Coordinates of C-alpha atoms and ligand atoms in Angstrom, one line a residue:
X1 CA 1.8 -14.3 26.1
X2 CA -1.4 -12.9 25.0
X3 CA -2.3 -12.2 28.4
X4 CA 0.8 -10.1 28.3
X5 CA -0.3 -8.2 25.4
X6 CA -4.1 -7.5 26.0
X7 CA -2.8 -6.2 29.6
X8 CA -0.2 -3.8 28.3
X9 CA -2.7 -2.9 25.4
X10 CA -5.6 -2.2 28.1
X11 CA -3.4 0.3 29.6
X12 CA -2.4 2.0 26.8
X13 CA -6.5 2.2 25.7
X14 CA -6.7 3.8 29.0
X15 CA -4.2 6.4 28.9
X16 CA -4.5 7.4 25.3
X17 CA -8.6 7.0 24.9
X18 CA -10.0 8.2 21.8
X19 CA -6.9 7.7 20.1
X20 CA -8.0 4.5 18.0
X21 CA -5.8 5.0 15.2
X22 CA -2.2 5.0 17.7
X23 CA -3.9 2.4 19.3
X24 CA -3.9 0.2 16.5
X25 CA -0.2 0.8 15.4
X26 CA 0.5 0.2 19.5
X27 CA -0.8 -3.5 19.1
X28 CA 0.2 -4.2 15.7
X29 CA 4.0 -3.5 17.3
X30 CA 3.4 -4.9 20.9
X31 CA 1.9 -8.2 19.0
X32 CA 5.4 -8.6 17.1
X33 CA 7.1 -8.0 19.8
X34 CA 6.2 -9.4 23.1
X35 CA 7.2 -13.0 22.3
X36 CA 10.6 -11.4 20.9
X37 CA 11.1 -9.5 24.3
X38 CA 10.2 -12.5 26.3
X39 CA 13.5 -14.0 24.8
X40 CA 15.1 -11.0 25.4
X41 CA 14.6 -9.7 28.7
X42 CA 16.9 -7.0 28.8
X43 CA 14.2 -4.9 26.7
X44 CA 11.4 -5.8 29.7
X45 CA 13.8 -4.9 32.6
X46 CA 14.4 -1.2 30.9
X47 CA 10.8 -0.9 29.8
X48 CA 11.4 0.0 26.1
X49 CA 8.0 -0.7 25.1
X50 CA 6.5 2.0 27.8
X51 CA 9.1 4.3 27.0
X52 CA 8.6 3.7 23.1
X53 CA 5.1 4.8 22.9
X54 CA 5.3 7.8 24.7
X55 CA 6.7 10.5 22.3
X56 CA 9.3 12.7 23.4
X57 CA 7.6 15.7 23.1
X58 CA 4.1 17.0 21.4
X59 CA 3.6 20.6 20.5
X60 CA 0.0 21.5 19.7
X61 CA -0.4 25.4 18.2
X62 CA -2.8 27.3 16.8
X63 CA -2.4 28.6 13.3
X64 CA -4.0 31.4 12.7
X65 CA -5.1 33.0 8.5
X66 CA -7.0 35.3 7.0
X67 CA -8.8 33.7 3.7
X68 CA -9.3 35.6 0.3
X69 CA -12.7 36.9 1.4
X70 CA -10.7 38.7 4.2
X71 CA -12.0 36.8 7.1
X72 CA -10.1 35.0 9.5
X73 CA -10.0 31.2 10.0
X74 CA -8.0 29.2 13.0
X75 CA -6.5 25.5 12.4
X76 CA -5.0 23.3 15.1
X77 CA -1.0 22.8 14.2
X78 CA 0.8 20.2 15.4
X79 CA 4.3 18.4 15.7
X80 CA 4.5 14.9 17.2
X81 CA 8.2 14.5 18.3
X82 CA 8.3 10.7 19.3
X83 CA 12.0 9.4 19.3
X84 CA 15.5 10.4 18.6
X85 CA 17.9 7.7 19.8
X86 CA 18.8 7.2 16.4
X87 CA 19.0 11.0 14.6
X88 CA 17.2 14.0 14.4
X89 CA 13.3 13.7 14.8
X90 CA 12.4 12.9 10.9
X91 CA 8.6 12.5 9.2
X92 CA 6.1 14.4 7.2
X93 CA 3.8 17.1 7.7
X94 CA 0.0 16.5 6.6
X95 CA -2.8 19.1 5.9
X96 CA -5.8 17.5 6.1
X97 CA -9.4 17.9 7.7
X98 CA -9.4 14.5 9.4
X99 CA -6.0 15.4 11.2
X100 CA -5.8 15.2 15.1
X101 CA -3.6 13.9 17.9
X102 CA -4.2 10.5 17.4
X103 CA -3.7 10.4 13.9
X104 CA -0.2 11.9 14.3
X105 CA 0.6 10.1 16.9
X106 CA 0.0 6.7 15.0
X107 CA 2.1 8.0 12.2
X108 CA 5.0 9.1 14.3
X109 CA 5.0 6.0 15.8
X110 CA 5.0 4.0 12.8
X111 CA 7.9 6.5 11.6
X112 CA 10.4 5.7 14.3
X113 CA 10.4 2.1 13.5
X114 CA 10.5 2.9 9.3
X115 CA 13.2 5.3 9.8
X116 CA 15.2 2.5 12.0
X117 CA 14.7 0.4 9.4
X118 CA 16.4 2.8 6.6
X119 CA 19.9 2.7 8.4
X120 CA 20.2 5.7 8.4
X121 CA 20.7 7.9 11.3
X122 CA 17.3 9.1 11.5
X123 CA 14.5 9.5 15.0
X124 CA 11.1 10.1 13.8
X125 CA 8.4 12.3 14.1
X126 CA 5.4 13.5 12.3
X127 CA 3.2 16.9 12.2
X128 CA 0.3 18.5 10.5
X129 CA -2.7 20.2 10.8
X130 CA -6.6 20.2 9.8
X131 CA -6.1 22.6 7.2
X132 CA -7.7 21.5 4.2
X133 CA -5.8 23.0 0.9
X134 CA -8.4 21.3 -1.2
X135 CA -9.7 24.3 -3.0
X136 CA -7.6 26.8 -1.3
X137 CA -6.2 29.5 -3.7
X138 CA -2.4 29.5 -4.0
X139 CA -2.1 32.9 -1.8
X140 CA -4.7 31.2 0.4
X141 CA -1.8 28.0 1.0
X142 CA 1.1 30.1 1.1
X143 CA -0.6 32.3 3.9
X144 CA -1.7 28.8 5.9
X145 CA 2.2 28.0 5.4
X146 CA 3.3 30.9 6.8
X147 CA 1.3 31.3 9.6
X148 CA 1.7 27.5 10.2
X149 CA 5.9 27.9 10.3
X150 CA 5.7 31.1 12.4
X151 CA 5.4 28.7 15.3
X152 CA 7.3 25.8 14.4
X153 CA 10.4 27.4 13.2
X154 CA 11.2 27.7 17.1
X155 CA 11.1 23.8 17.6
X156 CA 12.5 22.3 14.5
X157 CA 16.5 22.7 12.9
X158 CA 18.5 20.7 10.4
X159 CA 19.9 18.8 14.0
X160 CA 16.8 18.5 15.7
X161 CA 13.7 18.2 13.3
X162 CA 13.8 17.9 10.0
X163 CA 10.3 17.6 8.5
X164 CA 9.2 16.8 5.1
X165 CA 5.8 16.2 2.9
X166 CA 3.3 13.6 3.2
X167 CA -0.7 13.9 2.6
X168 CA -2.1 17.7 1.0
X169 CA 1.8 19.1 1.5
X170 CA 4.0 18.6 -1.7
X171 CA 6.3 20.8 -3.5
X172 CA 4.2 23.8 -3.2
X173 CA 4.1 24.1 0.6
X174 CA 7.6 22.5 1.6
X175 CA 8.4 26.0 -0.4
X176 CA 6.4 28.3 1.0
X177 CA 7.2 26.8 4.3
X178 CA 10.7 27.0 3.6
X179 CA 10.7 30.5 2.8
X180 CA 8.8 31.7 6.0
X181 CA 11.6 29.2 7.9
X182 CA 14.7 30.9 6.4
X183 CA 12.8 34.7 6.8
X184 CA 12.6 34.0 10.7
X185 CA 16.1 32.5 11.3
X186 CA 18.2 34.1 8.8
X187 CA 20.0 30.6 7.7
X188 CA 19.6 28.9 4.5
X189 CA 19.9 24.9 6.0
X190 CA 18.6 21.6 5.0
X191 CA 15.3 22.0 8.1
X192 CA 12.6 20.4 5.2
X193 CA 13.1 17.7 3.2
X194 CA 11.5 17.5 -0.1
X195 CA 12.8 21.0 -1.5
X196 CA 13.4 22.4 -4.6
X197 CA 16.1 21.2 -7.4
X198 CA 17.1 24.7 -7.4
X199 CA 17.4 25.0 -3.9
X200 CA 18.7 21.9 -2.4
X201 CA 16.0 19.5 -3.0
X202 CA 17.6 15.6 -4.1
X203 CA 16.9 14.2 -7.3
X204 CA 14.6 11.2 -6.9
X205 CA 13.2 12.9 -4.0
X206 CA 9.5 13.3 -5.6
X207 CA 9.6 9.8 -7.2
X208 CA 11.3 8.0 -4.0
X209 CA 8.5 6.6 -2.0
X210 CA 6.8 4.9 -5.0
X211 CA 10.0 3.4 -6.8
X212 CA 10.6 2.4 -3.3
X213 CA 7.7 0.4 -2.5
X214 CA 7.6 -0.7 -6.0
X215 CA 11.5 -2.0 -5.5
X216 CA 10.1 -3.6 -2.3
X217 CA 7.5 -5.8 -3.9
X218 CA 10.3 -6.6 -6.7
X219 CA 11.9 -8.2 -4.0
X220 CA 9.3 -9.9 -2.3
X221 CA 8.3 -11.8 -5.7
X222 CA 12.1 -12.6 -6.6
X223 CA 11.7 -14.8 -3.4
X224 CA 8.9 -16.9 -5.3
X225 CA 11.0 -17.0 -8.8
X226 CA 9.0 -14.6 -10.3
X227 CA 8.7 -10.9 -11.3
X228 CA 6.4 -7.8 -12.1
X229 CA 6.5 -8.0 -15.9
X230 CA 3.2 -8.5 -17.1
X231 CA 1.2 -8.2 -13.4
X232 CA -2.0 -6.6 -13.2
X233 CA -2.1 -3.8 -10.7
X234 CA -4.4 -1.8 -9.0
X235 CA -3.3 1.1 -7.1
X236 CA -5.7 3.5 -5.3
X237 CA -4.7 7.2 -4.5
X238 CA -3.8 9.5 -7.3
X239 CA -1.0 11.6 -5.5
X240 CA 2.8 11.8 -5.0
X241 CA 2.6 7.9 -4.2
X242 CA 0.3 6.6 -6.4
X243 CA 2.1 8.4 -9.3
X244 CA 5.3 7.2 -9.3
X245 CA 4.4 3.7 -8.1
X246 CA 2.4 4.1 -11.4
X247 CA 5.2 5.4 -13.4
X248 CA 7.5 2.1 -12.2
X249 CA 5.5 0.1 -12.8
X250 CA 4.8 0.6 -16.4
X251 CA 8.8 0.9 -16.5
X252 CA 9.1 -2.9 -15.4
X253 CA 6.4 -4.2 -17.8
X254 CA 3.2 -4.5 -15.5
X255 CA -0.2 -3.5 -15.8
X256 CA -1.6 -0.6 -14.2
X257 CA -5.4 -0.6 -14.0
X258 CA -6.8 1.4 -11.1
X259 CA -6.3 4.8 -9.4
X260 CA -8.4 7.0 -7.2
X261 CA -8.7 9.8 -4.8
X262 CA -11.6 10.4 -2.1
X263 CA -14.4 10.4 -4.5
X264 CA -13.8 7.8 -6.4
X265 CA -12.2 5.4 -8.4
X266 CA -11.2 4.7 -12.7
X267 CA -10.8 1.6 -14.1
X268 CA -8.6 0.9 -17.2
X269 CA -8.8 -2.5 -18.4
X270 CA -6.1 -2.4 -21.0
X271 CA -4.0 -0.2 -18.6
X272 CA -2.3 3.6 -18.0
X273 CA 0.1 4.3 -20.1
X274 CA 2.2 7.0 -19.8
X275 CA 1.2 9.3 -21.5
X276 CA -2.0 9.0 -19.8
X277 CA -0.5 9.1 -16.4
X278 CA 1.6 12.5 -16.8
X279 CA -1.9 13.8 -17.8
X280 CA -3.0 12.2 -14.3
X281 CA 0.4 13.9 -12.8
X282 CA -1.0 17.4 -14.4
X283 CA -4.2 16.9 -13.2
X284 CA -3.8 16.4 -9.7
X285 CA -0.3 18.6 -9.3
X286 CA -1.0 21.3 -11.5
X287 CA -4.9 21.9 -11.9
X288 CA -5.1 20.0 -9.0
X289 CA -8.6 18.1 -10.1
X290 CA -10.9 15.3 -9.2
X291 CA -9.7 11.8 -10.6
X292 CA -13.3 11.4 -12.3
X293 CA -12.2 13.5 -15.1
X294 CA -9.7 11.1 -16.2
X295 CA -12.2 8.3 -17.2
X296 CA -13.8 10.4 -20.3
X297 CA -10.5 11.8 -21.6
X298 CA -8.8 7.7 -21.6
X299 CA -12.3 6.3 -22.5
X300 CA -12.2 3.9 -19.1
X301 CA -14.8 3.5 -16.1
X302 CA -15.1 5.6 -12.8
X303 CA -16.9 4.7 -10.4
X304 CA -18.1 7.0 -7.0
X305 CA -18.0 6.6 -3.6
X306 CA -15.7 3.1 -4.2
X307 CA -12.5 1.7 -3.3
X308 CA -10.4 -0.2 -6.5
X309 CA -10.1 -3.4 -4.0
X310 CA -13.1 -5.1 -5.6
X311 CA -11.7 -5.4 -9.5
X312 CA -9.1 -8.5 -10.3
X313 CA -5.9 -8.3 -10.2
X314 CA -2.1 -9.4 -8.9
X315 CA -0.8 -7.2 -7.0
X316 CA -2.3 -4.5 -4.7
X317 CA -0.7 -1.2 -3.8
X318 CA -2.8 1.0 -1.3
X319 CA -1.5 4.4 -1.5
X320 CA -3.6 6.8 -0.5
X321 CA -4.4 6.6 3.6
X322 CA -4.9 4.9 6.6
X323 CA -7.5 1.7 7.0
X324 CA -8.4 1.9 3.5
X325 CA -8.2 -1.6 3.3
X326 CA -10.9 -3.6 5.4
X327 CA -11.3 -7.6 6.4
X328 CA -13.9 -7.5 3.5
X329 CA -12.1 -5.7 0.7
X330 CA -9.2 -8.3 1.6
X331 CA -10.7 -11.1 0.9
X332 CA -12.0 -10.2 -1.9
X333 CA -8.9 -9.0 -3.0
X334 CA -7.8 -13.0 -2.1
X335 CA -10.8 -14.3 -3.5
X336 CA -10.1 -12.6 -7.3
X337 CA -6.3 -13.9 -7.0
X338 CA -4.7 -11.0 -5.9
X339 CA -0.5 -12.1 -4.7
X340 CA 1.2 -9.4 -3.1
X341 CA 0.3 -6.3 -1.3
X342 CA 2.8 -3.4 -1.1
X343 CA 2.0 -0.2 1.3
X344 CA 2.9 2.8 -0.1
X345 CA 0.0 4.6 2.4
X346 CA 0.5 4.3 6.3
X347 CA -1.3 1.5 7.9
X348 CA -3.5 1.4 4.7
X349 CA -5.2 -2.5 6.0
X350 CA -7.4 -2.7 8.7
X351 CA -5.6 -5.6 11.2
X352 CA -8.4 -8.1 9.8
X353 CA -7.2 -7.0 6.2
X354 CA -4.0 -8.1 7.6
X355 CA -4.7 -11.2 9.1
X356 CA -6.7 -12.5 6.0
X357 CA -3.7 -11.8 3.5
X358 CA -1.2 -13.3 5.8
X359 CA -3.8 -16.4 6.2
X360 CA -3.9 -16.5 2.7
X361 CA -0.4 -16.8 2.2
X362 CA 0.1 -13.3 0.5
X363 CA 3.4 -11.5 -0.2
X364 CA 2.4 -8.9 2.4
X365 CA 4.7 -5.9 2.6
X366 CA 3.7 -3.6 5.3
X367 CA 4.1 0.7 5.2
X368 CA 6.7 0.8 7.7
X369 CA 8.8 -1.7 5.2
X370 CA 7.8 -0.8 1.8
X371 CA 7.2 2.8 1.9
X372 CA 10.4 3.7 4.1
X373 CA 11.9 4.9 0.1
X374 CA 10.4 8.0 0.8
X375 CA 12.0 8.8 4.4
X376 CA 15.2 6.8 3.1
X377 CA 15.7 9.4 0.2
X378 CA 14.8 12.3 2.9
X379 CA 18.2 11.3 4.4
X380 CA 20.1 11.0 1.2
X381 CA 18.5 14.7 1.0
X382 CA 19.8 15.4 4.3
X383 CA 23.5 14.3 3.5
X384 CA 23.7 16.1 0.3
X385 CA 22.5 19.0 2.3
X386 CA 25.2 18.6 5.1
X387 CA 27.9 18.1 2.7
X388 CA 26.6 21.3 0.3
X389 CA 27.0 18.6 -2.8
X390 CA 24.7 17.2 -5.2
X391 CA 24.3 13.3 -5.9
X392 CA 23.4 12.6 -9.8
X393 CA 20.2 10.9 -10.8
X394 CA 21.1 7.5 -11.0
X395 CA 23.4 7.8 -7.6
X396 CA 20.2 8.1 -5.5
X397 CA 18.3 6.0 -6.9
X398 CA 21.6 3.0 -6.5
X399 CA 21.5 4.3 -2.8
X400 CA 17.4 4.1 -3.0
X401 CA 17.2 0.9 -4.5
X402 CA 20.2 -1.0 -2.2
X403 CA 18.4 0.4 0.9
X404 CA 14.9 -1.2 0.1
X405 CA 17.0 -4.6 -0.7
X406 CA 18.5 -4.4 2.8
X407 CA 14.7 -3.6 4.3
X408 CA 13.5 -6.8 2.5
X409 CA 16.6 -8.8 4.1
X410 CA 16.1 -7.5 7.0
X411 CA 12.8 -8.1 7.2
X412 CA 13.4 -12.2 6.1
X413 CA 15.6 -12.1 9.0
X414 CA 13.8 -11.6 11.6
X415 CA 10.3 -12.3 10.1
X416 CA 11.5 -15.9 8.1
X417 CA 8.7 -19.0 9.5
X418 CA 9.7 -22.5 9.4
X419 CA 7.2 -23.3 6.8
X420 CA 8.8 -20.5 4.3
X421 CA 6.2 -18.0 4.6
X422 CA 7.8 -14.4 5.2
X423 CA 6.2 -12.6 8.0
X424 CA 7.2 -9.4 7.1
X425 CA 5.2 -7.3 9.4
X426 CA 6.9 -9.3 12.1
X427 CA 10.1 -8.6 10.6
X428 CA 9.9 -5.1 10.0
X429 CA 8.6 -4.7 13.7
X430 CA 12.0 -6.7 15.0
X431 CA 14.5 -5.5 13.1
X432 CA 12.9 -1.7 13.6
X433 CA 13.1 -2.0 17.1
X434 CA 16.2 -3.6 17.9
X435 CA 18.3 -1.0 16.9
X436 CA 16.4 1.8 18.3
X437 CA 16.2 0.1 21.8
X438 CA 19.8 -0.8 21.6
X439 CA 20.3 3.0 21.2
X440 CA 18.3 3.9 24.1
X441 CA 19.7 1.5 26.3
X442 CA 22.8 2.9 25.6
X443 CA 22.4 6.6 26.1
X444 CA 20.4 5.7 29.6
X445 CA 17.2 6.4 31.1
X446 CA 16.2 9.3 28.6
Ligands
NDP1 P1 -1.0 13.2 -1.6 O1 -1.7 14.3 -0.9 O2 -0.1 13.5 -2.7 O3 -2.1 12.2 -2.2 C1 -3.0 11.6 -1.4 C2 -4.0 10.7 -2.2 O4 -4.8 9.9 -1.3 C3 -5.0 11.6 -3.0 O5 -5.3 10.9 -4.1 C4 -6.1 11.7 -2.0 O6 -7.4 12.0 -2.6 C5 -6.1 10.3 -1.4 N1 -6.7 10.4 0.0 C6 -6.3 11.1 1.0 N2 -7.0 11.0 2.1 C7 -8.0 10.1 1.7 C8 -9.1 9.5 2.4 N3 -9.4 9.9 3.6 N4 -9.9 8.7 1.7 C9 -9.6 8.3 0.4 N5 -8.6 8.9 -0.3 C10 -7.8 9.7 0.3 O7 -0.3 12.3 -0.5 P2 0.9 11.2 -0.6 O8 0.8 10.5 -2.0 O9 2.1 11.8 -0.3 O10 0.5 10.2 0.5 C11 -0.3 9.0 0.3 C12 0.0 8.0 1.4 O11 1.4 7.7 1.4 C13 -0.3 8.5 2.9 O12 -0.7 7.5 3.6 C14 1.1 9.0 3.3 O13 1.2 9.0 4.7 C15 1.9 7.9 2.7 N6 3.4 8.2 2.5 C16 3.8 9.3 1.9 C17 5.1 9.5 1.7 C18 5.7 10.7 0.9 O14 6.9 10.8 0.8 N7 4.8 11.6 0.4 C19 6.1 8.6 2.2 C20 5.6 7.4 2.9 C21 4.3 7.2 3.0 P3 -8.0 13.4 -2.4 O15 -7.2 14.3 -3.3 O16 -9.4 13.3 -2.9 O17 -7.9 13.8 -1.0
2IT2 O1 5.4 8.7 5.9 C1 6.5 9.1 5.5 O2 7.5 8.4 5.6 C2 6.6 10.4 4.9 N1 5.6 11.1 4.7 C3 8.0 10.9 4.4 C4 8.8 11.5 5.6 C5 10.1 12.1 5.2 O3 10.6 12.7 6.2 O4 10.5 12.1 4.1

């Protein structure tokens, strides 16, 4: 078997070199599933896995803007569409300085096998660009934006691509993006997820991926007896994520003591409270500032250049990006006690992160499990859209909440050992695939 693997991993090295980060999601998945597939030939004779990894399609653009000092600046553009034998292509968008091909590819990857795992009818896919908003002016954004949709109007549609936010693109850019969309077609259509109350945006939208994850480690406890009330957490990132995993959490009685962003990290000791995190929420969405000037205004600790993973607590949930978890800050997240893990990030834990907390026995949620709240409520989006209706409050988040229950079963299904323990990121890998292999069987050699 591990023959198997390390072959079919050597080959993928070699056609994809430099891409470290696809790389790693590759073997994460082709570990989970090779032994599966062995009992299941029918996968091997159509060669799901070699068609799987290859995306559909990749469109790589150049994004040309002129900056406030009148001078002109180029980015690199992108849209990674990987598979749609279950839906239209569906995943973020990301504006960041580290993006490139790999990247992309890692998270589109990853998406395909979330979005399977929503049940919704969703493919996946994932763009971006190496723009960096961080201290961008507004007119500076909306001109990236612009410039940035010019291109990929032509490849995306409410039945083909529907893309949404994820790291440096929020509210502010899925508008300005969906303004320059409907300008060049002439059609006012659910192409972005993510959008505006006023404009066809879903309630619970902006909250979804954190109440999601958070619902997902709910569930992961109620399998031991126990629950979140009165659990230490530390949570890193300070964005759409991190906030509203915050905001649940105080909401079910825990403790929230950490949260970050690239510089940084504060620590509360007797915890956020919300007050203090809609001043966080301000901060970041609003003046859009550096985490660091938290810690004099709610009289707590910041500390630069570090991670949260090295302060005590219960649970951990990584949600700002990928491999921000190594074998080291694991166990010393084990060592100090620490019970469950919950992704809201992509691929946040290095694989020897991984293997430590699933040595240790850990309650260890993957991304593509517990952060699928996000995508799932994308859909919801998407239907509402379709249907030109508008779903109360508590409606999505029912439809939120039942989804990430079925994710956990799912995930116990195929990912239950012998001994009890929950392998959940072999479950997630299973039950993601199955149905989008089935599909592709199905509609023939595509
Ligand atoms: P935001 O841009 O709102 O926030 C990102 C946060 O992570 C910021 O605090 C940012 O700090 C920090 N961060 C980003 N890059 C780095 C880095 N290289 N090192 C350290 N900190 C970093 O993004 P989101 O909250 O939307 O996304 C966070 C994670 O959740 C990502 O992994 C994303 O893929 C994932 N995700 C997002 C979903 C969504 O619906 N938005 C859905 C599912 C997953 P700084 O401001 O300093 O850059
Ligand atoms: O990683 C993710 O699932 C997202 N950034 C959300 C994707 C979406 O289409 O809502």
């Amino acid at each position: 078997m591990e023959k198997i693997v390390k072959e079919f991993l050597a080959k993928v090295a070699a056609k994809n070199p430099e891409e470290v980060e696809f790389q790693q999601a590759v073997r994460e998945v082709v570990e989970s599933l090779v032994p599966f597939m062995e009992e299941n030939p029918k996968y091997k004779k159509e060669k799901i896995l070699e068609r799987i990894i290859e995306p559909e399609r990749t469109i790589m653009f150049r994004v040309p803007w002129i900056d406030d000092k009148g001078e002109i600046n180029i980015n690199r553009g992108y849209r990674v569409e990987m598979n749609s034998a279950l839906g239209p292509y569906k995943g973020g968008i990301r504006f960041h300085p580290n993006v490139n091909l790999g990247i992309l590819k890692f998270l589109a990857f990853e998406q395909v096998f979330k979005n399977s795992l929503t049940t919704l009818p969703l493919g996946g896919g994932k763009g971006g660009a190496d723009f960096d908003p961080k201290g961008k002016s507004d007119n500076e954004v909306m001109r990236f934006c612009q410039s940035f949709m010019t291109e990929l109007q032509r490849h995306i549609g409410a039945n083909t691509d529907v893309p949404a936010g994820d790291i440096g693109v929020g509210a502010r850019e899925i508008g300005y993006m969906f303004g320059q969309y409907k300008r060049l077609r002439n059609e006012f259509t659910g192409v972005l997820t993510g959008k505006g109350l006023n404009w066809g945006g879903s309630l619970v939208r902006p909250e979804a991926t954190g109440y999601g994850c958070v619902y997902f480690v709910e569930e992961m406890l109620k399998t031991k007896g126990d629950s979140l009330k009165g659990k230490t957490c530390a949570v890193s990132g300070s964005g759409n994520v991190a906030q509203y995993t915050v905001q649940k959490l105080l909401e079910l009685g825990a403790k929230v003591v950490t949260l970050s962003d690239s510089n940084g990290f504060i620590y509360h000791e007797n915890g956020l409270d919300h007050k203090e995190l809609q001043c966080v929420i301000d901060l970041k969405n609003v003046k859009r500032g550096r985490i660091k000037e938290c810690a004099k205004q709610f009289n707590c600790s910041y500390y630069e250049s570090k991670n949260p993973w090295g302060v005590k607590c219960d649970i951990a949930f990584p949600s700002a990006t990928q491999n921000e978890i190594s074998g080291a800050d694991a166990r010393e997240l084990v060592k100090n006690g620490c019970i469950a893990v919950g992704e809201g990030a992509n691929m946040p834990t290095t694989p020897e992160g991984v293997k430590v907390f699933q040595k240790a026995k850990v309650l260890y949620a993957p991304g593509k499990a517990a952060n699928a709240g996000g995508v799932a409520t994308s859909g919801l989006e998407m239907s509402q859209n379709s249907m030109r209706i508008s779903w109360s409050r508590q409606e999505v988040d029912a439809k939120l909440r039942q989804i990430m229950v079925l994710i956990h079963e799912n995930c116990i299904r195929y990912g239950g050992n012998r001994d009890g323990y929950v392998d959940y990121v072999k479950g997630a890998n299973i039950a993601g695939f199955v149905k989008v292999a089935d599909a592709m069987i199905d509609q023939g050699l595509v």
